């Protein structure tokens, strides 16, 4: 009896604490999302997960509780979901708190794949809308509101069917899944194991096996409609989608002319040198490769692809400078002095760029590109010093040439930013929070992919993320944002194209990304932003698309995504959109889905609606369950 009284006293002591952690008012939405869990033998299986989402007036916090714990933390994904919900509805989320309780029957890998579901739930809670119980979805939420790729779609479709879903929403472009199958055959004492890849059309497979409708969706607007029947008006697409890099024409022409002259000078210098036949042949081959790059640059220049021409000039100059400096370096002293001179140039450029006053988003993009290139030059120079100390002069000169040319591009982007300086001053510290959010979200997605599929040669992405963290610690927040963005986009492209070796499928994905990038650039221009970085990325993607081949297509996809997101990253919250209501689509003849939520009114900023203290009840229930368990 004394033990029971002690436990009851513990309950009453906990009640004030739990009450303080609960939303005192708000709308609560309950929906299900599929996730994947790992069995004891490492197999991935689909499980249904409950999301209880409450939004109430508050101060902009997002609280997440998972039970049991997820393998991948979903806090960053939840924060992004809240931001996108506010952006879509034109709502200031700093006036609300979001509480997300995730429950499942097994530890989930979770994380970003529920981002779309959380965003739908937050939007519905803000507006007091009902949610259909027979609809489920999987998909990451991206900063621009698009639904990003995920893994384990077949397992998740199975989980959706298992809890009665009639419609399963998946990210656009992911209906074709590649499944690895393993067969074991025993011949005497020898076990033969064979593996093969098989392409599965999820839409056809789910319909045939379970009668489950699977539909690809593009963005959060599509998702909200299928869950609620509400159509939120998208930002209008500008009529004129003019994408070109003519603003770089003069720079590209001048750069090409100077690089050609430099090539001719070093070609003559090599011919007049007294180096051995072997060294001469090696350096001559290097110059020949540089000339091929320059010929390619001229073709792009003539075709109006000015950023691509600049990039090819840059690649050619690295090689030419390597040959030039290698011919000059006679002693270790010569090399040491060269490295010191490059170090001074990097420091001078960094000092200049860090003191630039940023005016407007166009300038911000250019300065971010400059800062990122400065950091790359510093890293390359570090490699050069390392090779110098190890006595590897050839590689030292190679890294030094790369560092020198990279710092020249940093100067170029800084000058480009000053050319397009327009608008209000943007303080660098004001970007700190955005940089942290981008870094956290990118880290989450890379961790998610690793947890699903292993390392998958993600070291380059991890290094890119670590570079972003270093930029952040150095106070270079704009560079940190773009570094994190690049890492996340590369990770998503890996996930979206995993196992696909069909150019037609990849080209379909690429064309969607290309159009999205064009629209994003046009929207930025409509807002008065001239997205110099986005336009450059778009054109660069075109050059890879034109070449064809799986690897080039994937690279083009990556740069189209860069173009889209660099266009939209700093666009502010829009005004509240127009919302229309359409009849909910019946998925089963003569049957209407039963919507679920605890309130049906929009959540005003000034009115507080009374709701039960769910967490307090949960604590009491857990303790009473513990008592019952102890008795059995």
Coordinates of C-alpha atoms in Angstrom, one line a residue:
X1 CA 0.0 0.0 0.0
X2 CA 2.9 2.4 0.9
X3 CA 4.4 1.6 -2.5
X4 CA 1.2 2.4 -4.3
X5 CA 0.9 5.7 -2.4
X6 CA 4.4 6.6 -3.4
X7 CA 3.7 6.0 -7.0
X8 CA 0.5 8.1 -6.8
X9 CA 2.4 10.9 -5.2
X10 CA 4.9 10.6 -8.1
X11 CA 2.1 11.0 -10.5
X12 CA 0.8 14.2 -8.9
X13 CA 4.3 15.6 -8.8
X14 CA 4.7 15.0 -12.5
X15 CA 1.4 16.5 -13.5
X16 CA 2.5 20.2 -13.2
X17 CA 5.7 19.4 -15.1
X18 CA 3.8 17.7 -17.9
X19 CA 1.2 20.4 -18.1
X20 CA 3.9 23.0 -18.6
X21 CA 5.2 21.0 -21.6
X22 CA 1.8 20.6 -23.3
X23 CA 0.1 23.0 -25.6
X24 CA -2.7 24.7 -23.6
X25 CA -4.7 25.4 -26.8
X26 CA -4.6 24.5 -30.4
X27 CA -5.8 22.1 -33.1
X28 CA -4.6 18.5 -33.1
X29 CA -4.4 16.4 -36.2
X30 CA -3.8 12.6 -36.1
X31 CA -2.5 10.9 -39.2
X32 CA -0.5 7.8 -40.2
X33 CA 2.7 7.6 -42.1
X34 CA 4.6 4.6 -43.3
X35 CA 8.2 4.1 -42.2
X36 CA 10.8 1.3 -42.4
X37 CA 12.3 -0.7 -39.6
X38 CA 15.1 -3.1 -39.6
X39 CA 14.7 -6.7 -38.4
X40 CA 17.2 -8.6 -36.3
X41 CA 18.7 -10.1 -39.5
X42 CA 19.1 -6.6 -41.1
X43 CA 16.0 -6.8 -43.5
X44 CA 14.0 -3.7 -44.0
X45 CA 10.3 -3.9 -43.4
X46 CA 7.5 -1.4 -43.6
X47 CA 5.6 -0.3 -40.5
X48 CA 2.8 2.2 -39.9
X49 CA 3.6 5.2 -37.7
X50 CA 1.2 7.5 -35.9
X51 CA 1.8 11.2 -36.0
X52 CA -0.1 13.3 -33.5
X53 CA 0.4 17.0 -34.5
X54 CA -0.8 19.9 -32.4
X55 CA -0.3 23.6 -33.4
X56 CA -1.1 26.3 -30.9
X57 CA -0.4 30.0 -30.4
X58 CA 3.2 30.3 -29.1
X59 CA 6.6 31.6 -29.8
X60 CA 7.9 29.6 -32.8
X61 CA 9.1 26.4 -31.1
X62 CA 8.9 22.9 -32.6
X63 CA 8.8 20.0 -30.2
X64 CA 9.3 16.4 -31.3
X65 CA 8.8 13.2 -29.2
X66 CA 9.3 9.7 -30.8
X67 CA 8.5 6.4 -29.2
X68 CA 10.4 4.3 -29.5
X69 CA 13.4 6.3 -30.5
X70 CA 14.0 6.7 -34.3
X71 CA 17.4 5.7 -35.7
X72 CA 17.5 9.1 -37.4
X73 CA 16.6 12.2 -35.5
X74 CA 13.7 14.0 -37.2
X75 CA 13.9 17.3 -35.4
X76 CA 15.5 19.1 -38.4
X77 CA 12.8 17.7 -40.7
X78 CA 10.1 18.8 -38.3
X79 CA 11.4 22.3 -38.1
X80 CA 11.6 22.5 -41.9
X81 CA 8.0 21.1 -42.1
X82 CA 6.8 24.0 -39.9
X83 CA 8.6 26.6 -42.0
X84 CA 7.2 25.3 -45.2
X85 CA 3.7 25.1 -43.8
X86 CA 4.0 28.8 -42.8
X87 CA 5.4 29.8 -46.2
X88 CA 2.6 27.9 -48.1
X89 CA -0.2 29.5 -46.0
X90 CA 1.5 33.0 -45.7
X91 CA 1.5 32.5 -41.9
X92 CA 4.1 33.8 -39.4
X93 CA 5.2 30.6 -37.6
X94 CA 7.0 32.6 -34.9
X95 CA 3.5 33.1 -33.4
X96 CA 2.9 29.4 -33.1
X97 CA 4.3 26.3 -31.4
X98 CA 4.2 22.9 -33.0
X99 CA 4.1 19.6 -31.0
X100 CA 4.7 16.4 -32.9
X101 CA 4.3 13.0 -31.1
X102 CA 5.5 10.0 -33.2
X103 CA 4.4 6.5 -32.1
X104 CA 5.3 3.2 -33.8
X105 CA 5.5 -0.5 -32.8
X106 CA 9.2 -0.8 -33.6
X107 CA 12.2 1.5 -33.8
X108 CA 12.0 3.3 -37.1
X109 CA 14.7 4.6 -39.4
X110 CA 12.5 7.5 -40.0
X111 CA 13.7 11.1 -40.3
X112 CA 13.2 13.0 -43.4
X113 CA 10.9 10.6 -45.2
X114 CA 8.0 11.8 -43.1
X115 CA 8.7 15.5 -43.8
X116 CA 5.9 15.7 -46.3
X117 CA 3.4 14.1 -43.9
X118 CA 4.4 16.4 -41.1
X119 CA 3.9 19.4 -43.3
X120 CA 0.4 18.3 -44.3
X121 CA -0.4 17.8 -40.6
X122 CA 0.8 21.2 -39.6
X123 CA -1.1 22.9 -42.4
X124 CA -4.3 21.1 -41.6
X125 CA -3.9 21.9 -37.9
X126 CA -3.3 25.6 -38.7
X127 CA -6.5 25.7 -40.8
X128 CA -8.6 23.3 -38.8
X129 CA -9.1 21.0 -41.7
X130 CA -10.1 17.4 -41.6
X131 CA -7.7 14.7 -42.8
X132 CA -8.7 11.6 -44.7
X133 CA -7.8 8.3 -42.9
X134 CA -7.5 6.3 -46.1
X135 CA -4.6 8.4 -47.5
X136 CA -1.0 8.0 -46.6
X137 CA 2.2 9.4 -48.1
X138 CA 6.0 9.2 -48.0
X139 CA 8.4 11.8 -49.1
X140 CA 10.9 14.4 -47.8
X141 CA 9.9 18.1 -47.7
X142 CA 12.4 20.3 -49.5
X143 CA 12.9 24.0 -48.7
X144 CA 11.0 25.0 -51.8
X145 CA 8.0 22.9 -50.9
X146 CA 8.7 20.1 -53.4
X147 CA 8.5 16.5 -52.2
X148 CA 11.9 14.8 -52.3
X149 CA 12.9 11.2 -52.9
X150 CA 13.0 8.5 -50.3
X151 CA 14.0 4.9 -49.9
X152 CA 12.0 1.8 -49.0
X153 CA 8.9 2.7 -51.1
X154 CA 7.8 -0.9 -51.7
X155 CA 8.0 -1.7 -47.9
X156 CA 6.1 1.5 -47.1
X157 CA 3.4 0.7 -49.6
X158 CA 2.9 -2.6 -47.9
X159 CA 2.6 -0.9 -44.5
X160 CA 0.1 1.6 -45.9
X161 CA -2.1 -1.3 -47.2
X162 CA -1.7 -3.1 -43.9
X163 CA -3.5 -0.3 -42.0
X164 CA -6.3 0.2 -44.6
X165 CA -5.0 3.0 -46.8
X166 CA -6.6 3.2 -50.2
X167 CA -4.3 5.9 -51.7
X168 CA -0.6 6.0 -51.2
X169 CA 1.3 9.2 -52.3
X170 CA 4.9 8.9 -53.4
X171 CA 7.4 11.5 -54.7
X172 CA 7.2 12.3 -58.4
X173 CA 9.6 10.2 -60.5
X174 CA 9.8 7.3 -58.0
X175 CA 7.3 4.8 -59.3
X176 CA 10.1 2.7 -60.8
X177 CA 12.0 1.0 -58.0
X178 CA 15.1 -1.1 -58.4
X179 CA 15.0 -4.2 -56.1
X180 CA 18.0 -6.4 -55.4
X181 CA 17.1 -10.1 -55.2
X182 CA 19.4 -12.8 -53.9
X183 CA 19.1 -16.5 -54.7
X184 CA 20.9 -19.4 -52.9
X185 CA 21.5 -22.7 -54.6
X186 CA 23.3 -25.6 -52.9
X187 CA 25.3 -28.0 -55.0
X188 CA 26.8 -30.7 -52.8
X189 CA 28.8 -28.8 -50.1
X190 CA 29.0 -25.7 -52.2
X191 CA 26.5 -22.8 -51.8
X192 CA 26.1 -20.7 -54.9
X193 CA 24.7 -17.1 -54.3
X194 CA 23.5 -15.0 -57.2
X195 CA 22.2 -11.5 -57.0
X196 CA 20.2 -9.6 -59.7
X197 CA 18.5 -6.3 -60.0
X198 CA 14.8 -6.1 -61.0
X199 CA 12.8 -3.0 -61.8
X200 CA 9.4 -2.8 -60.2
X201 CA 6.6 -0.4 -61.2
X202 CA 5.2 0.5 -57.8
X203 CA 1.9 1.8 -59.2
X204 CA 1.2 -1.4 -61.1
X205 CA 2.5 -3.7 -58.4
X206 CA 0.5 -2.2 -55.6
X207 CA -2.7 -2.1 -57.6
X208 CA -2.4 -5.7 -58.7
X209 CA -1.3 -7.1 -55.4
X210 CA -3.3 -5.1 -52.8
X211 CA -5.7 -2.9 -54.8
X212 CA -3.8 0.1 -53.4
X213 CA -3.8 3.2 -55.6
X214 CA -0.3 4.8 -55.7
X215 CA 0.1 8.3 -57.1
X216 CA 3.1 10.4 -57.7
X217 CA 3.0 13.9 -56.3
X218 CA 5.2 16.9 -57.1
X219 CA 4.8 19.2 -54.1
X220 CA 3.1 19.9 -50.8
X221 CA 0.2 21.5 -52.7
X222 CA -0.6 18.2 -54.3
X223 CA -0.3 16.4 -51.0
X224 CA -2.6 18.7 -49.1
X225 CA -5.3 18.3 -51.8
X226 CA -5.3 14.5 -51.6
X227 CA -5.4 14.6 -47.8
X228 CA -8.0 17.3 -47.4
X229 CA -9.7 18.2 -50.7
X230 CA -8.5 21.7 -50.3
X231 CA -6.6 23.3 -53.2
X232 CA -4.1 25.9 -52.1
X233 CA -3.3 28.3 -54.9
X234 CA 0.3 28.0 -56.0
X235 CA 2.4 31.1 -56.6
X236 CA 1.7 32.1 -60.2
X237 CA 4.2 31.1 -62.9
X238 CA 5.5 34.3 -64.6
X239 CA 4.6 34.4 -68.3
X240 CA 8.2 35.2 -69.5
X241 CA 10.7 32.5 -68.6
X242 CA 13.8 34.1 -70.0
X243 CA 16.9 32.1 -68.9
X244 CA 20.2 33.1 -70.3
X245 CA 23.7 34.2 -69.2
X246 CA 24.2 37.1 -71.6
X247 CA 25.2 39.2 -68.5
X248 CA 28.5 37.2 -68.7
X249 CA 29.2 37.6 -72.4
X250 CA 31.8 40.3 -72.1
X251 CA 33.6 38.5 -69.3
X252 CA 33.5 35.2 -71.2
X253 CA 34.9 36.7 -74.4
X254 CA 37.7 38.5 -72.6
X255 CA 38.5 35.5 -70.5
X256 CA 38.8 33.2 -73.5
X257 CA 41.0 35.6 -75.4
X258 CA 43.4 35.9 -72.4
X259 CA 43.5 32.2 -71.8
X260 CA 44.3 31.5 -75.5
X261 CA 47.2 34.0 -75.3
X262 CA 48.4 32.3 -72.1
X263 CA 48.3 28.9 -73.8
X264 CA 50.3 30.1 -76.8
X265 CA 52.9 31.7 -74.5
X266 CA 53.4 28.6 -72.5
X267 CA 53.4 26.4 -75.6
X268 CA 56.3 28.4 -76.9
X269 CA 58.0 28.4 -73.5
X270 CA 57.8 24.6 -73.4
X271 CA 59.2 24.3 -76.9
X272 CA 62.2 26.5 -76.0
X273 CA 62.9 24.7 -72.7
X274 CA 65.8 22.3 -72.3
X275 CA 63.9 19.6 -70.3
X276 CA 64.3 15.9 -71.1
X277 CA 62.2 14.2 -73.8
X278 CA 60.1 12.3 -71.3
X279 CA 59.2 15.4 -69.3
X280 CA 58.6 17.4 -72.5
X281 CA 56.2 14.7 -73.8
X282 CA 54.3 14.6 -70.5
X283 CA 53.9 18.4 -70.4
X284 CA 53.0 18.6 -74.1
X285 CA 50.2 16.1 -73.6
X286 CA 48.9 18.2 -70.7
X287 CA 48.9 21.3 -72.9
X288 CA 47.1 19.4 -75.7
X289 CA 44.4 18.5 -73.2
X290 CA 44.1 22.1 -72.2
X291 CA 43.8 23.1 -75.9
X292 CA 40.9 20.7 -76.2
X293 CA 39.2 22.4 -73.3
X294 CA 39.7 25.8 -75.0
X295 CA 38.3 24.5 -78.3
X296 CA 35.2 23.3 -76.4
X297 CA 35.0 26.7 -74.6
X298 CA 35.0 28.5 -78.0
X299 CA 32.1 26.3 -79.2
X300 CA 30.1 27.2 -76.1
X301 CA 31.0 30.9 -76.5
X302 CA 29.7 30.9 -80.0
X303 CA 26.5 29.1 -78.8
X304 CA 25.9 31.7 -76.1
X305 CA 26.7 29.4 -73.1
X306 CA 29.0 32.0 -71.5
X307 CA 29.2 30.5 -68.0
X308 CA 30.1 27.1 -69.4
X309 CA 32.8 28.8 -71.6
X310 CA 34.2 30.5 -68.4
X311 CA 34.3 27.1 -66.6
X312 CA 36.1 25.4 -69.5
X313 CA 38.6 28.3 -69.6
X314 CA 39.2 27.9 -65.9
X315 CA 39.8 24.1 -66.3
X316 CA 42.3 24.8 -69.1
X317 CA 44.1 27.5 -67.2
X318 CA 44.8 25.2 -64.2
X319 CA 46.7 22.8 -66.6
X320 CA 48.5 25.6 -68.4
X321 CA 49.6 27.3 -65.2
X322 CA 50.8 23.9 -63.8
X323 CA 53.0 23.5 -66.9
X324 CA 54.2 27.1 -66.6
X325 CA 55.2 26.9 -63.0
X326 CA 56.7 23.5 -63.3
X327 CA 59.1 24.8 -65.9
X328 CA 60.0 27.7 -63.5
X329 CA 60.5 25.7 -60.3
X330 CA 64.1 24.7 -60.0
X331 CA 64.6 24.4 -56.2
X332 CA 62.5 23.9 -53.0
X333 CA 63.0 27.6 -52.3
X334 CA 61.3 28.5 -55.6
X335 CA 58.3 26.4 -54.7
X336 CA 58.1 27.7 -51.1
X337 CA 58.2 31.3 -52.3
X338 CA 55.4 30.5 -54.8
X339 CA 53.2 29.0 -52.1
X340 CA 53.8 32.0 -49.9
X341 CA 52.7 34.4 -52.6
X342 CA 49.5 32.4 -53.2
X343 CA 48.8 32.4 -49.5
X344 CA 49.1 36.2 -49.5
X345 CA 46.8 36.5 -52.4
X346 CA 44.2 34.3 -50.7
X347 CA 44.4 36.4 -47.5
X348 CA 44.0 39.7 -49.4
X349 CA 41.0 38.4 -51.3
X350 CA 39.4 37.0 -48.2
X351 CA 39.9 40.3 -46.3
X352 CA 38.3 42.2 -49.2
X353 CA 35.3 39.9 -49.6
X354 CA 34.6 39.7 -45.8
X355 CA 34.4 43.5 -45.8
X356 CA 32.1 43.9 -48.7
X357 CA 28.7 45.4 -47.8
X358 CA 26.1 43.1 -49.2
X359 CA 23.1 44.8 -50.8
X360 CA 20.3 42.6 -52.1
X361 CA 19.9 38.9 -52.8
X362 CA 21.7 39.1 -56.2
X363 CA 24.8 40.3 -54.5
X364 CA 24.4 37.8 -51.7
X365 CA 24.4 34.9 -54.2
X366 CA 27.6 36.2 -55.8
X367 CA 29.3 36.8 -52.5
X368 CA 28.4 33.4 -51.3
X369 CA 30.0 31.9 -54.4
X370 CA 33.1 34.0 -53.8
X371 CA 33.4 32.9 -50.1
X372 CA 33.0 29.3 -51.0
X373 CA 35.8 29.6 -53.6
X374 CA 38.1 31.3 -51.2
X375 CA 37.6 28.4 -48.8
X376 CA 38.3 25.9 -51.6
X377 CA 41.5 27.8 -52.5
X378 CA 42.6 27.6 -48.9
X379 CA 42.1 23.9 -48.8
X380 CA 43.9 23.4 -52.1
X381 CA 46.9 25.4 -50.8
X382 CA 46.9 23.3 -47.7
X383 CA 47.3 20.2 -50.0
X384 CA 50.1 22.0 -51.8
X385 CA 52.0 22.6 -48.6
X386 CA 51.6 19.0 -47.6
X387 CA 53.0 17.8 -50.9
X388 CA 55.8 20.2 -50.6
X389 CA 56.9 19.0 -47.2
X390 CA 56.6 15.4 -48.5
X391 CA 59.0 16.2 -51.4
X392 CA 56.3 15.7 -54.0
X393 CA 56.9 18.9 -56.0
X394 CA 54.8 17.8 -59.0
X395 CA 51.6 17.5 -57.0
X396 CA 52.5 20.5 -55.0
X397 CA 52.6 22.6 -58.1
X398 CA 49.4 21.0 -59.4
X399 CA 47.5 22.0 -56.2
X400 CA 49.1 25.4 -56.2
X401 CA 48.0 26.1 -59.7
X402 CA 44.4 25.0 -58.8
X403 CA 44.4 27.2 -55.7
X404 CA 45.6 30.2 -57.7
X405 CA 43.0 29.9 -60.4
X406 CA 40.3 29.2 -57.8
X407 CA 41.1 32.5 -56.0
X408 CA 40.8 34.3 -59.3
X409 CA 37.3 33.0 -59.7
X410 CA 36.6 34.2 -56.1
X411 CA 37.6 37.7 -57.2
X412 CA 35.4 37.4 -60.3
X413 CA 32.3 36.5 -58.3
X414 CA 33.0 39.2 -55.8
X415 CA 33.2 41.8 -58.6
X416 CA 30.0 40.3 -60.1
X417 CA 28.3 40.8 -56.8
X418 CA 29.3 44.4 -56.6
X419 CA 28.1 44.9 -60.2
X420 CA 24.6 43.7 -59.2
X421 CA 24.5 45.4 -55.7
X422 CA 20.9 46.6 -55.3
X423 CA 18.5 46.9 -52.4
X424 CA 18.8 46.9 -48.6
X425 CA 21.9 45.9 -46.7
X426 CA 22.0 42.3 -45.7
X427 CA 24.0 41.7 -42.5
X428 CA 25.9 38.5 -42.5
X429 CA 24.8 37.5 -39.0
X430 CA 21.2 37.6 -40.1
X431 CA 22.0 34.5 -42.2
X432 CA 23.2 32.5 -39.2
X433 CA 19.9 30.8 -38.4
X434 CA 19.2 29.9 -42.0
X435 CA 22.7 28.4 -42.4
X436 CA 22.2 26.3 -39.3
X437 CA 18.8 25.0 -40.6
X438 CA 20.3 24.1 -44.0
X439 CA 23.3 22.3 -42.4
X440 CA 21.1 20.4 -40.0
X441 CA 18.6 19.3 -42.7
X442 CA 21.4 18.3 -45.0
X443 CA 23.1 16.3 -42.3
X444 CA 19.8 14.6 -41.6
X445 CA 19.3 13.5 -45.2
X446 CA 22.8 12.1 -45.6
X447 CA 22.5 10.2 -42.3
X448 CA 19.1 8.9 -43.5
X449 CA 20.6 7.5 -46.7
X450 CA 23.5 6.0 -44.9
X451 CA 21.2 4.3 -42.4
X452 CA 19.1 2.9 -45.3
X453 CA 21.7 1.7 -47.7
X454 CA 25.1 1.9 -45.9
X455 CA 27.9 4.2 -46.8
X456 CA 27.3 4.1 -50.6
X457 CA 30.5 6.0 -51.2
X458 CA 29.2 9.1 -49.4
X459 CA 32.5 10.3 -48.2
X460 CA 32.6 13.2 -50.7
X461 CA 29.2 14.4 -49.4
X462 CA 30.3 14.1 -45.8
X463 CA 33.4 16.1 -46.6
X464 CA 31.2 18.8 -48.3
X465 CA 29.0 18.9 -45.2
X466 CA 32.1 19.2 -43.0
X467 CA 33.3 22.1 -45.1
X468 CA 29.9 23.8 -44.6
X469 CA 30.3 23.4 -40.9
X470 CA 33.7 25.0 -41.1
X471 CA 32.3 27.9 -43.0
X472 CA 29.6 28.3 -40.4
X473 CA 32.1 28.4 -37.5
X474 CA 34.1 31.0 -39.5
X475 CA 31.0 33.2 -39.8
X476 CA 30.7 32.6 -43.5
X477 CA 27.0 31.8 -43.3
X478 CA 26.1 32.4 -47.0
X479 CA 28.9 30.0 -48.1
X480 CA 27.7 27.5 -45.4
X481 CA 24.1 27.7 -46.8
X482 CA 25.2 26.9 -50.4
X483 CA 27.6 24.2 -49.3
X484 CA 24.9 22.5 -47.3
X485 CA 22.5 22.9 -50.1
X486 CA 24.9 21.2 -52.6
X487 CA 25.5 18.3 -50.2
X488 CA 21.8 17.7 -49.7
X489 CA 21.0 18.0 -53.4
X490 CA 23.8 15.5 -54.3
X491 CA 22.4 13.1 -51.7
X492 CA 18.9 13.4 -53.1
X493 CA 20.1 12.8 -56.6
X494 CA 21.9 9.6 -55.4
X495 CA 18.7 8.4 -53.8
X496 CA 16.5 9.4 -56.7
X497 CA 18.7 7.6 -59.3
X498 CA 19.9 4.6 -57.3
X499 CA 20.1 1.6 -59.6
X500 CA 18.5 3.3 -62.6
X501 CA 20.6 2.7 -65.8
X502 CA 17.9 3.7 -68.3
X503 CA 18.5 7.0 -70.0
X504 CA 14.9 7.5 -70.9
X505 CA 13.8 7.3 -67.2
X506 CA 16.6 9.7 -66.2
X507 CA 15.7 12.1 -68.9
X508 CA 12.1 12.2 -67.8
X509 CA 13.3 13.2 -64.3
X510 CA 15.7 15.7 -65.7
X511 CA 13.1 17.5 -67.8
X512 CA 10.9 17.9 -64.7
X513 CA 13.8 19.4 -62.8
X514 CA 14.7 21.6 -65.7
X515 CA 11.2 23.1 -65.9
X516 CA 11.1 23.6 -62.1
X517 CA 14.4 25.4 -62.3
X518 CA 13.2 27.7 -65.1
X519 CA 10.1 28.5 -63.1
X520 CA 12.1 29.2 -59.9
X521 CA 14.4 31.6 -61.8
X522 CA 11.5 33.4 -63.2
X523 CA 9.8 33.7 -59.8
X524 CA 13.0 35.2 -58.4
X525 CA 13.2 37.7 -61.2
X526 CA 9.6 38.6 -60.6
X527 CA 10.6 39.4 -57.0
X528 CA 13.2 41.8 -58.3
X529 CA 16.1 39.4 -57.9
X530 CA 18.6 38.8 -60.7
X531 CA 19.8 35.3 -59.7
X532 CA 23.3 35.3 -61.2
X533 CA 24.3 32.1 -59.6
X534 CA 21.1 30.3 -60.5
X535 CA 21.3 31.4 -64.1
X536 CA 24.9 30.2 -64.3
X537 CA 24.0 26.8 -62.8
X538 CA 21.1 26.4 -65.2
X539 CA 23.3 27.0 -68.2
X540 CA 25.9 24.6 -66.9
X541 CA 23.3 21.9 -66.5
X542 CA 22.3 22.5 -70.2
X543 CA 25.9 21.8 -71.3
X544 CA 25.9 18.4 -69.5
X545 CA 22.4 17.6 -70.7
X546 CA 23.5 18.1 -74.3
X547 CA 26.4 15.6 -73.9
X548 CA 24.1 12.8 -72.9
X549 CA 25.1 9.6 -71.1
X550 CA 24.1 8.4 -67.7
X551 CA 26.8 10.3 -65.8
X552 CA 26.3 13.6 -67.6
X553 CA 22.5 13.3 -67.2
X554 CA 22.9 12.9 -63.4
X555 CA 25.3 15.9 -63.3
X556 CA 22.8 18.0 -65.3
X557 CA 20.1 17.0 -62.8
X558 CA 22.2 18.1 -60.0
X559 CA 22.9 21.5 -61.5
X560 CA 19.3 22.1 -62.4
X561 CA 18.5 21.4 -58.7
X562 CA 21.2 23.9 -57.7
X563 CA 19.6 26.5 -60.1
X564 CA 16.2 26.0 -58.6
X565 CA 17.1 26.1 -54.9
X566 CA 19.6 29.0 -55.2
X567 CA 16.7 31.0 -56.8
X568 CA 14.2 30.3 -54.0
X569 CA 16.4 30.0 -50.9
X570 CA 16.0 33.7 -49.8
X571 CA 12.4 34.3 -51.1
X572 CA 10.3 35.5 -48.2
X573 CA 6.9 34.3 -47.0
X574 CA 4.1 35.1 -49.4
X575 CA 0.7 36.6 -48.6
X576 CA -2.1 34.2 -47.6
X577 CA -3.0 32.3 -50.8
X578 CA -6.5 31.7 -52.3
X579 CA -7.9 28.3 -51.1
X580 CA -10.7 26.5 -52.9
X581 CA -12.5 23.4 -51.8
X582 CA -13.2 20.5 -54.1
X583 CA -15.1 17.2 -53.3
X584 CA -12.9 14.6 -51.8
X585 CA -12.1 11.9 -54.3
X586 CA -13.9 8.7 -53.4
X587 CA -11.4 5.8 -53.6
X588 CA -14.0 3.1 -53.0
X589 CA -17.3 3.0 -54.9
X590 CA -20.2 4.1 -52.6
X591 CA -17.9 4.7 -49.7
X592 CA -16.8 8.0 -48.2
X593 CA -13.6 8.3 -46.2
X594 CA -13.8 9.3 -42.6
X595 CA -11.8 12.4 -41.9
X596 CA -9.9 12.7 -38.6
X597 CA -9.0 15.7 -36.4
X598 CA -10.0 17.1 -33.1
X599 CA -11.2 20.5 -34.2
X600 CA -12.6 21.9 -37.4
X601 CA -11.9 25.7 -37.0
X602 CA -8.9 27.6 -38.3
X603 CA -6.4 28.5 -35.6
X604 CA -6.5 32.2 -35.0
X605 CA -3.6 34.1 -33.5
X606 CA -5.6 35.7 -30.7
X607 CA -8.1 32.9 -29.7
X608 CA -7.0 30.0 -27.4
X609 CA -9.1 26.8 -27.7
X610 CA -9.1 24.5 -24.7
X611 CA -7.8 21.0 -25.3
X612 CA -7.0 18.0 -23.0
X613 CA -3.5 17.8 -21.5
X614 CA -2.5 14.7 -23.6
X615 CA 1.0 14.4 -22.2
X616 CA -0.2 14.4 -18.6
X617 CA -2.7 11.6 -19.4
X618 CA 0.0 9.7 -21.3
X619 CA 2.3 9.9 -18.2
X620 CA -0.5 8.6 -16.0
X621 CA -1.3 5.8 -18.4
X622 CA 2.4 4.7 -18.6
X623 CA 2.8 4.6 -14.9
X624 CA -0.5 2.7 -14.3
X625 CA 0.6 0.3 -17.1
X626 CA 3.9 -0.1 -15.3
X627 CA 2.1 -1.0 -12.1
X628 CA -0.1 -3.6 -13.9
X629 CA 3.0 -5.0 -15.5
X630 CA 4.8 -5.4 -12.1
X631 CA 1.8 -7.4 -10.8
X632 CA 1.8 -9.9 -13.6

